[in-house]
Amino acid sequence: MGAIIVPIIVLGALDRDVEMNRLLERDQFPELYADGLLNKMFNTATFWKFSLNATIHSVIAFMLPIYILQHLTNTDGQSLGLTVTGITTYSIVLWVISMKVAFETQSWTVINAVILFASLLAWYAFLLIYGVMFKTLTLSDLAYWYHAPTEALGHPTHWLCVIVVSSLPALREVVWKTWKHNYSQSLMHEVQQLEARNKPFARSD
């Protein structure tokens, strides 16, 4: 859970749409400050749009791996079972969430990048450690996981499934963000483009 939660917390704590002085100085764009006061950034309609988007992502991340991996076998012809399917599904969920966080990040910092990368790395490190813990702790719950992560991560179909299924929600985000930033710009988008030039500017620009 930490691999999912921490990047979201960092996004909420550190991210900003535009520089603070753009909102506070009269010769800049103080009307941007009104978007929050008027609930333009988050309202009931926005809530349901995000909920629908999350539901679609969840269905894709769960149903497609179940279908793709239902007949997956190892080199001996034995079924790899639901444990490997679960590892693949959770990996996809983590990648989808990480890409969503990346798409929603407006101002990248070293901290954002490190936390996002570390969260993915922590998941795979956990898998490899948890998959061999049955050697030390002979608990029935751990038995199901014994060598399952190495079988999943060592199978090409696992990685193909992760790449293909994770790319589907990401494709929607790329298309939407591209259209929004190029063909349906708000004032905030225009200010962000001016800031990206790293040159001083005012309302007249």
PDB file of C-alpha atoms in Angstrom:
ATOM      1  CA  MET A   1       0.000   0.000   0.000  1.00  0.00           C
ATOM      2  CA  GLY A   2       2.869   2.383   0.748  1.00  0.00           C
ATOM      3  CA  ALA A   3       4.079   2.084  -2.824  1.00  0.00           C
ATOM      4  CA  ILE A   4       0.735   3.536  -3.928  1.00  0.00           C
ATOM      5  CA  ILE A   5       0.051   6.055  -1.168  1.00  0.00           C
ATOM      6  CA  VAL A   6       3.403   7.846  -0.857  1.00  0.00           C
ATOM      7  CA  PRO A   7       3.600   9.224  -4.447  1.00  0.00           C
ATOM      8  CA  ILE A   8       0.026  10.537  -4.121  1.00  0.00           C
ATOM      9  CA  ILE A   9       0.853  12.279  -0.820  1.00  0.00           C
ATOM     10  CA  VAL A  10       3.974  13.829  -2.375  1.00  0.00           C
ATOM     11  CA  LEU A  11       1.916  15.006  -5.348  1.00  0.00           C
ATOM     12  CA  GLY A  12      -0.613  16.682  -3.062  1.00  0.00           C
ATOM     13  CA  ALA A  13       2.061  18.247  -0.853  1.00  0.00           C
ATOM     14  CA  LEU A  14       4.561  19.535  -3.431  1.00  0.00           C
ATOM     15  CA  ASP A  15       2.767  20.025  -6.730  1.00  0.00           C
ATOM     16  CA  ARG A  16       1.652  23.455  -7.980  1.00  0.00           C
ATOM     17  CA  ASP A  17      -0.132  24.600 -11.123  1.00  0.00           C
ATOM     18  CA  VAL A  18       1.722  27.892 -11.542  1.00  0.00           C
ATOM     19  CA  GLU A  19       4.155  30.001  -9.509  1.00  0.00           C
ATOM     20  CA  MET A  20       2.641  31.745  -6.484  1.00  0.00           C
ATOM     21  CA  ASN A  21       3.383  35.262  -7.705  1.00  0.00           C
ATOM     22  CA  ARG A  22       1.172  34.661 -10.767  1.00  0.00           C
ATOM     23  CA  LEU A  23      -1.814  34.565  -8.413  1.00  0.00           C
ATOM     24  CA  LEU A  24      -0.895  37.344  -5.985  1.00  0.00           C
ATOM     25  CA  GLU A  25       0.481  40.173  -8.114  1.00  0.00           C
ATOM     26  CA  ARG A  26      -1.878  42.527  -9.953  1.00  0.00           C
ATOM     27  CA  ASP A  27       0.172  42.680 -13.135  1.00  0.00           C
ATOM     28  CA  GLN A  28       0.075  38.881 -13.306  1.00  0.00           C
ATOM     29  CA  PHE A  29      -3.038  36.648 -13.255  1.00  0.00           C
ATOM     30  CA  PRO A  30      -4.902  36.988  -9.926  1.00  0.00           C
ATOM     31  CA  GLU A  31      -8.083  35.627 -11.534  1.00  0.00           C
ATOM     32  CA  LEU A  32      -6.475  32.173 -11.450  1.00  0.00           C
ATOM     33  CA  TYR A  33      -6.927  32.272  -7.681  1.00  0.00           C
ATOM     34  CA  ALA A  34     -10.684  32.415  -8.187  1.00  0.00           C
ATOM     35  CA  ASP A  35     -10.773  28.933  -9.747  1.00  0.00           C
ATOM     36  CA  GLY A  36     -10.446  27.386  -6.310  1.00  0.00           C
ATOM     37  CA  LEU A  37     -12.918  29.762  -4.648  1.00  0.00           C
ATOM     38  CA  LEU A  38     -15.515  29.052  -7.342  1.00  0.00           C
ATOM     39  CA  ASN A  39     -14.943  25.284  -7.159  1.00  0.00           C
ATOM     40  CA  LYS A  40     -13.857  25.099 -10.787  1.00  0.00           C
ATOM     41  CA  MET A  41     -10.947  22.803  -9.960  1.00  0.00           C
ATOM     42  CA  PHE A  42     -12.999  20.297  -7.967  1.00  0.00           C
ATOM     43  CA  ASN A  43     -16.771  19.965  -7.791  1.00  0.00           C
ATOM     44  CA  THR A  44     -19.448  17.275  -7.955  1.00  0.00           C
ATOM     45  CA  ALA A  45     -19.143  16.839 -11.723  1.00  0.00           C
ATOM     46  CA  THR A  46     -15.345  16.561 -11.471  1.00  0.00           C
ATOM     47  CA  PHE A  47     -15.678  14.008  -8.669  1.00  0.00           C
ATOM     48  CA  TRP A  48     -17.892  11.742 -10.765  1.00  0.00           C
ATOM     49  CA  LYS A  49     -15.666  12.120 -13.820  1.00  0.00           C
ATOM     50  CA  PHE A  50     -12.643  11.018 -11.791  1.00  0.00           C
ATOM     51  CA  SER A  51     -14.682   8.179 -10.248  1.00  0.00           C
ATOM     52  CA  LEU A  52     -15.795   6.943 -13.673  1.00  0.00           C
ATOM     53  CA  ASN A  53     -12.255   7.189 -14.997  1.00  0.00           C
ATOM     54  CA  ALA A  54     -10.948   5.213 -12.002  1.00  0.00           C
ATOM     55  CA  THR A  55     -13.640   2.565 -12.474  1.00  0.00           C
ATOM     56  CA  ILE A  56     -12.711   2.103 -16.136  1.00  0.00           C
ATOM     57  CA  HIS A  57      -9.036   1.834 -15.194  1.00  0.00           C
ATOM     58  CA  SER A  58      -9.894  -0.741 -12.513  1.00  0.00           C
ATOM     59  CA  VAL A  59     -11.905  -2.893 -14.912  1.00  0.00           C
ATOM     60  CA  ILE A  60      -9.078  -2.817 -17.470  1.00  0.00           C
ATOM     61  CA  ALA A  61      -6.403  -3.586 -14.854  1.00  0.00           C
ATOM     62  CA  PHE A  62      -8.384  -6.529 -13.409  1.00  0.00           C
ATOM     63  CA  MET A  63     -10.305  -8.161 -16.237  1.00  0.00           C
ATOM     64  CA  LEU A  64      -7.664  -8.190 -18.973  1.00  0.00           C
ATOM     65  CA  PRO A  65      -4.958  -9.962 -16.898  1.00  0.00           C
ATOM     66  CA  ILE A  66      -7.519 -12.560 -15.787  1.00  0.00           C
ATOM     67  CA  TYR A  67      -8.347 -13.261 -19.429  1.00  0.00           C
ATOM     68  CA  ILE A  68      -4.780 -13.106 -20.761  1.00  0.00           C
ATOM     69  CA  LEU A  69      -3.178 -15.247 -18.037  1.00  0.00           C
ATOM     70  CA  GLN A  70      -5.896 -17.857 -17.516  1.00  0.00           C
ATOM     71  CA  HIS A  71      -3.920 -20.545 -19.403  1.00  0.00           C
ATOM     72  CA  LEU A  72      -0.430 -19.402 -18.449  1.00  0.00           C
ATOM     73  CA  THR A  73       1.954 -22.290 -17.660  1.00  0.00           C
ATOM     74  CA  ASN A  74       5.571 -22.720 -16.647  1.00  0.00           C
ATOM     75  CA  THR A  75       8.231 -24.639 -18.561  1.00  0.00           C
ATOM     76  CA  ASP A  76       6.867 -27.936 -17.131  1.00  0.00           C
ATOM     77  CA  GLY A  77       3.405 -27.232 -18.488  1.00  0.00           C
ATOM     78  CA  GLN A  78       1.907 -26.605 -15.026  1.00  0.00           C
ATOM     79  CA  SER A  79      -0.547 -23.765 -14.482  1.00  0.00           C
ATOM     80  CA  LEU A  80       0.971 -20.808 -12.659  1.00  0.00           C
ATOM     81  CA  GLY A  81      -2.301 -20.191 -10.873  1.00  0.00           C
ATOM     82  CA  LEU A  82      -4.027 -17.152  -9.407  1.00  0.00           C
ATOM     83  CA  THR A  83      -1.025 -16.100  -7.330  1.00  0.00           C
ATOM     84  CA  VAL A  84       0.951 -15.165 -10.447  1.00  0.00           C
ATOM     85  CA  THR A  85      -2.173 -13.565 -11.925  1.00  0.00           C
ATOM     86  CA  GLY A  86      -2.571 -11.544  -8.728  1.00  0.00           C
ATOM     87  CA  ILE A  87       1.062 -10.410  -8.838  1.00  0.00           C
ATOM     88  CA  THR A  88       0.618  -9.312 -12.449  1.00  0.00           C
ATOM     89  CA  THR A  89      -2.656  -7.535 -11.714  1.00  0.00           C
ATOM     90  CA  TYR A  90      -1.267  -5.646  -8.729  1.00  0.00           C
ATOM     91  CA  SER A  91       1.826  -4.704 -10.728  1.00  0.00           C
ATOM     92  CA  ILE A  92      -0.438  -3.277 -13.425  1.00  0.00           C
ATOM     93  CA  VAL A  93      -2.440  -1.340 -10.832  1.00  0.00           C
ATOM     94  CA  LEU A  94       0.772   0.147  -9.440  1.00  0.00           C
ATOM     95  CA  TRP A  95       2.013   1.118 -12.914  1.00  0.00           C
ATOM     96  CA  VAL A  96      -1.356   2.673 -13.833  1.00  0.00           C
ATOM     97  CA  ILE A  97      -1.419   4.701 -10.612  1.00  0.00           C
ATOM     98  CA  SER A  98       2.207   5.770 -11.070  1.00  0.00           C
ATOM     99  CA  MET A  99       1.524   6.915 -14.631  1.00  0.00           C
ATOM    100  CA  LYS A 100      -1.614   8.746 -13.490  1.00  0.00           C
ATOM    101  CA  VAL A 101       0.431  10.549 -10.821  1.00  0.00           C
ATOM    102  CA  ALA A 102       3.019  11.422 -13.478  1.00  0.00           C
ATOM    103  CA  PHE A 103       0.354  12.792 -15.829  1.00  0.00           C
ATOM    104  CA  GLU A 104      -1.238  14.867 -13.061  1.00  0.00           C
ATOM    105  CA  THR A 105       2.079  16.317 -11.852  1.00  0.00           C
ATOM    106  CA  GLN A 106       2.341  19.939 -12.996  1.00  0.00           C
ATOM    107  CA  SER A 107       5.738  20.846 -11.526  1.00  0.00           C
ATOM    108  CA  TRP A 108       8.369  18.129 -11.458  1.00  0.00           C
ATOM    109  CA  THR A 109      11.063  18.129  -8.802  1.00  0.00           C
ATOM    110  CA  VAL A 110      13.819  15.687  -7.895  1.00  0.00           C
ATOM    111  CA  ILE A 111      11.695  14.556  -4.933  1.00  0.00           C
ATOM    112  CA  ASN A 112       8.709  13.719  -7.163  1.00  0.00           C
ATOM    113  CA  ALA A 113      10.848  11.698  -9.550  1.00  0.00           C
ATOM    114  CA  VAL A 114      12.738   9.827  -6.825  1.00  0.00           C
ATOM    115  CA  ILE A 115       9.608   8.935  -4.850  1.00  0.00           C
ATOM    116  CA  LEU A 116       7.787   7.726  -7.963  1.00  0.00           C
ATOM    117  CA  PHE A 117      10.727   5.567  -9.054  1.00  0.00           C
ATOM    118  CA  ALA A 118      11.349   4.306  -5.513  1.00  0.00           C
ATOM    119  CA  SER A 119       7.705   3.248  -5.092  1.00  0.00           C
ATOM    120  CA  LEU A 120       7.949   0.997  -8.158  1.00  0.00           C
ATOM    121  CA  LEU A 121      11.328  -0.341  -7.061  1.00  0.00           C
ATOM    122  CA  ALA A 122       9.994  -1.049  -3.550  1.00  0.00           C
ATOM    123  CA  TRP A 123       7.171  -3.184  -4.954  1.00  0.00           C
ATOM    124  CA  TYR A 124       9.497  -5.440  -6.918  1.00  0.00           C
ATOM    125  CA  ALA A 125      11.942  -5.653  -4.001  1.00  0.00           C
ATOM    126  CA  PHE A 126       9.051  -6.682  -1.740  1.00  0.00           C
ATOM    127  CA  LEU A 127       8.002  -9.373  -4.220  1.00  0.00           C
ATOM    128  CA  LEU A 128      11.437 -10.935  -4.383  1.00  0.00           C
ATOM    129  CA  ILE A 129      11.865 -10.929  -0.584  1.00  0.00           C
ATOM    130  CA  TYR A 130       8.338 -12.115   0.220  1.00  0.00           C
ATOM    131  CA  GLY A 131       8.614 -14.912  -2.343  1.00  0.00           C
ATOM    132  CA  VAL A 132      11.446 -16.618  -0.461  1.00  0.00           C
ATOM    133  CA  MET A 133      10.313 -15.972   3.120  1.00  0.00           C
ATOM    134  CA  PHE A 134       8.759 -19.458   3.308  1.00  0.00           C
ATOM    135  CA  LYS A 135      12.300 -20.827   3.705  1.00  0.00           C
ATOM    136  CA  THR A 136      12.559 -19.012   7.043  1.00  0.00           C
ATOM    137  CA  LEU A 137       8.937 -18.765   8.188  1.00  0.00           C
ATOM    138  CA  THR A 138       7.016 -21.934   7.368  1.00  0.00           C
ATOM    139  CA  LEU A 139       3.587 -20.326   7.468  1.00  0.00           C
ATOM    140  CA  SER A 140       0.774 -21.607   5.272  1.00  0.00           C
ATOM    141  CA  ASP A 141       0.050 -18.117   3.935  1.00  0.00           C
ATOM    142  CA  LEU A 142       3.630 -17.779   2.710  1.00  0.00           C
ATOM    143  CA  ALA A 143       3.541 -21.171   0.993  1.00  0.00           C
ATOM    144  CA  TYR A 144       1.306 -19.861  -1.770  1.00  0.00           C
ATOM    145  CA  TRP A 145       3.898 -17.175  -2.539  1.00  0.00           C
ATOM    146  CA  TYR A 146       6.948 -19.450  -2.494  1.00  0.00           C
ATOM    147  CA  HIS A 147       8.816 -18.758  -5.764  1.00  0.00           C
ATOM    148  CA  ALA A 148       5.639 -17.273  -7.283  1.00  0.00           C
ATOM    149  CA  PRO A 149       7.198 -13.794  -7.780  1.00  0.00           C
ATOM    150  CA  THR A 150      10.255 -15.235  -9.545  1.00  0.00           C
ATOM    151  CA  GLU A 151       8.008 -17.338 -11.791  1.00  0.00           C
ATOM    152  CA  ALA A 152       5.878 -14.293 -12.609  1.00  0.00           C
ATOM    153  CA  LEU A 153       8.768 -11.881 -13.177  1.00  0.00           C
ATOM    154  CA  GLY A 154      10.666 -14.488 -15.177  1.00  0.00           C
ATOM    155  CA  HIS A 155       7.809 -15.127 -17.582  1.00  0.00           C
ATOM    156  CA  PRO A 156       7.709 -12.970 -20.752  1.00  0.00           C
ATOM    157  CA  THR A 157       3.909 -13.014 -20.782  1.00  0.00           C
ATOM    158  CA  HIS A 158       3.866 -11.265 -17.409  1.00  0.00           C
ATOM    159  CA  TRP A 159       5.866  -8.325 -18.740  1.00  0.00           C
ATOM    160  CA  LEU A 160       3.943  -8.223 -22.016  1.00  0.00           C
ATOM    161  CA  CYS A 161       0.682  -8.137 -20.047  1.00  0.00           C
ATOM    162  CA  VAL A 162       1.981  -5.377 -17.746  1.00  0.00           C
ATOM    163  CA  ILE A 163       3.148  -3.244 -20.680  1.00  0.00           C
ATOM    164  CA  VAL A 164       0.052  -3.690 -22.864  1.00  0.00           C
ATOM    165  CA  VAL A 165      -2.599  -3.397 -20.151  1.00  0.00           C
ATOM    166  CA  SER A 166      -0.892  -0.444 -18.407  1.00  0.00           C
ATOM    167  CA  SER A 167      -0.598   1.347 -21.741  1.00  0.00           C
ATOM    168  CA  LEU A 168      -4.355   1.371 -22.359  1.00  0.00           C
ATOM    169  CA  PRO A 169      -5.264   3.796 -19.522  1.00  0.00           C
ATOM    170  CA  ALA A 170      -2.109   5.786 -20.293  1.00  0.00           C
ATOM    171  CA  LEU A 171      -3.161   6.164 -23.938  1.00  0.00           C
ATOM    172  CA  ARG A 172      -6.423   7.739 -22.855  1.00  0.00           C
ATOM    173  CA  GLU A 173      -4.549  10.173 -20.614  1.00  0.00           C
ATOM    174  CA  VAL A 174      -2.128  11.142 -23.395  1.00  0.00           C
ATOM    175  CA  VAL A 175      -4.953  11.808 -25.864  1.00  0.00           C
ATOM    176  CA  TRP A 176      -6.984  13.800 -23.323  1.00  0.00           C
ATOM    177  CA  LYS A 177      -4.050  15.872 -22.048  1.00  0.00           C
ATOM    178  CA  THR A 178      -2.864  16.603 -25.595  1.00  0.00           C
ATOM    179  CA  TRP A 179      -6.302  17.789 -26.677  1.00  0.00           C
ATOM    180  CA  LYS A 180      -6.843  19.806 -23.496  1.00  0.00           C
ATOM    181  CA  HIS A 181      -3.474  21.584 -23.620  1.00  0.00           C
ATOM    182  CA  ASN A 182      -3.529  22.307 -27.364  1.00  0.00           C
ATOM    183  CA  TYR A 183      -7.152  22.706 -28.453  1.00  0.00           C
ATOM    184  CA  SER A 184      -9.121  23.574 -25.310  1.00  0.00           C
ATOM    185  CA  GLN A 185      -6.707  25.703 -23.327  1.00  0.00           C
ATOM    186  CA  SER A 186      -7.593  27.463 -20.125  1.00  0.00           C
ATOM    187  CA  LEU A 187      -5.774  30.525 -18.812  1.00  0.00           C
ATOM    188  CA  MET A 188      -3.806  28.252 -16.512  1.00  0.00           C
ATOM    189  CA  HIS A 189      -2.497  26.253 -19.490  1.00  0.00           C
ATOM    190  CA  GLU A 190      -1.425  29.446 -21.249  1.00  0.00           C
ATOM    191  CA  VAL A 191       0.422  30.650 -18.145  1.00  0.00           C
ATOM    192  CA  GLN A 192       2.120  27.262 -17.795  1.00  0.00           C
ATOM    193  CA  GLN A 193       3.366  27.493 -21.372  1.00  0.00           C
ATOM    194  CA  LEU A 194       4.770  30.966 -20.714  1.00  0.00           C
ATOM    195  CA  GLU A 195       6.474  29.745 -17.535  1.00  0.00           C
ATOM    196  CA  ALA A 196       8.054  26.877 -19.461  1.00  0.00           C
ATOM    197  CA  ARG A 197      10.056  29.425 -21.478  1.00  0.00           C
ATOM    198  CA  ASN A 198      11.905  30.467 -18.296  1.00  0.00           C
ATOM    199  CA  LYS A 199      11.644  34.140 -19.226  1.00  0.00           C
ATOM    200  CA  PRO A 200       9.935  37.025 -17.335  1.00  0.00           C
ATOM    201  CA  PHE A 201       6.432  37.843 -18.571  1.00  0.00           C
ATOM    202  CA  ALA A 202       3.301  39.761 -17.552  1.00  0.00           C
ATOM    203  CA  ARG A 203      -0.353  39.954 -18.590  1.00  0.00           C
ATOM    204  CA  SER A 204       0.558  41.852 -21.747  1.00  0.00           C
ATOM    205  CA  ASP A 205       2.466  38.834 -23.041  1.00  0.00           C
TER     206      ASP A 205
END
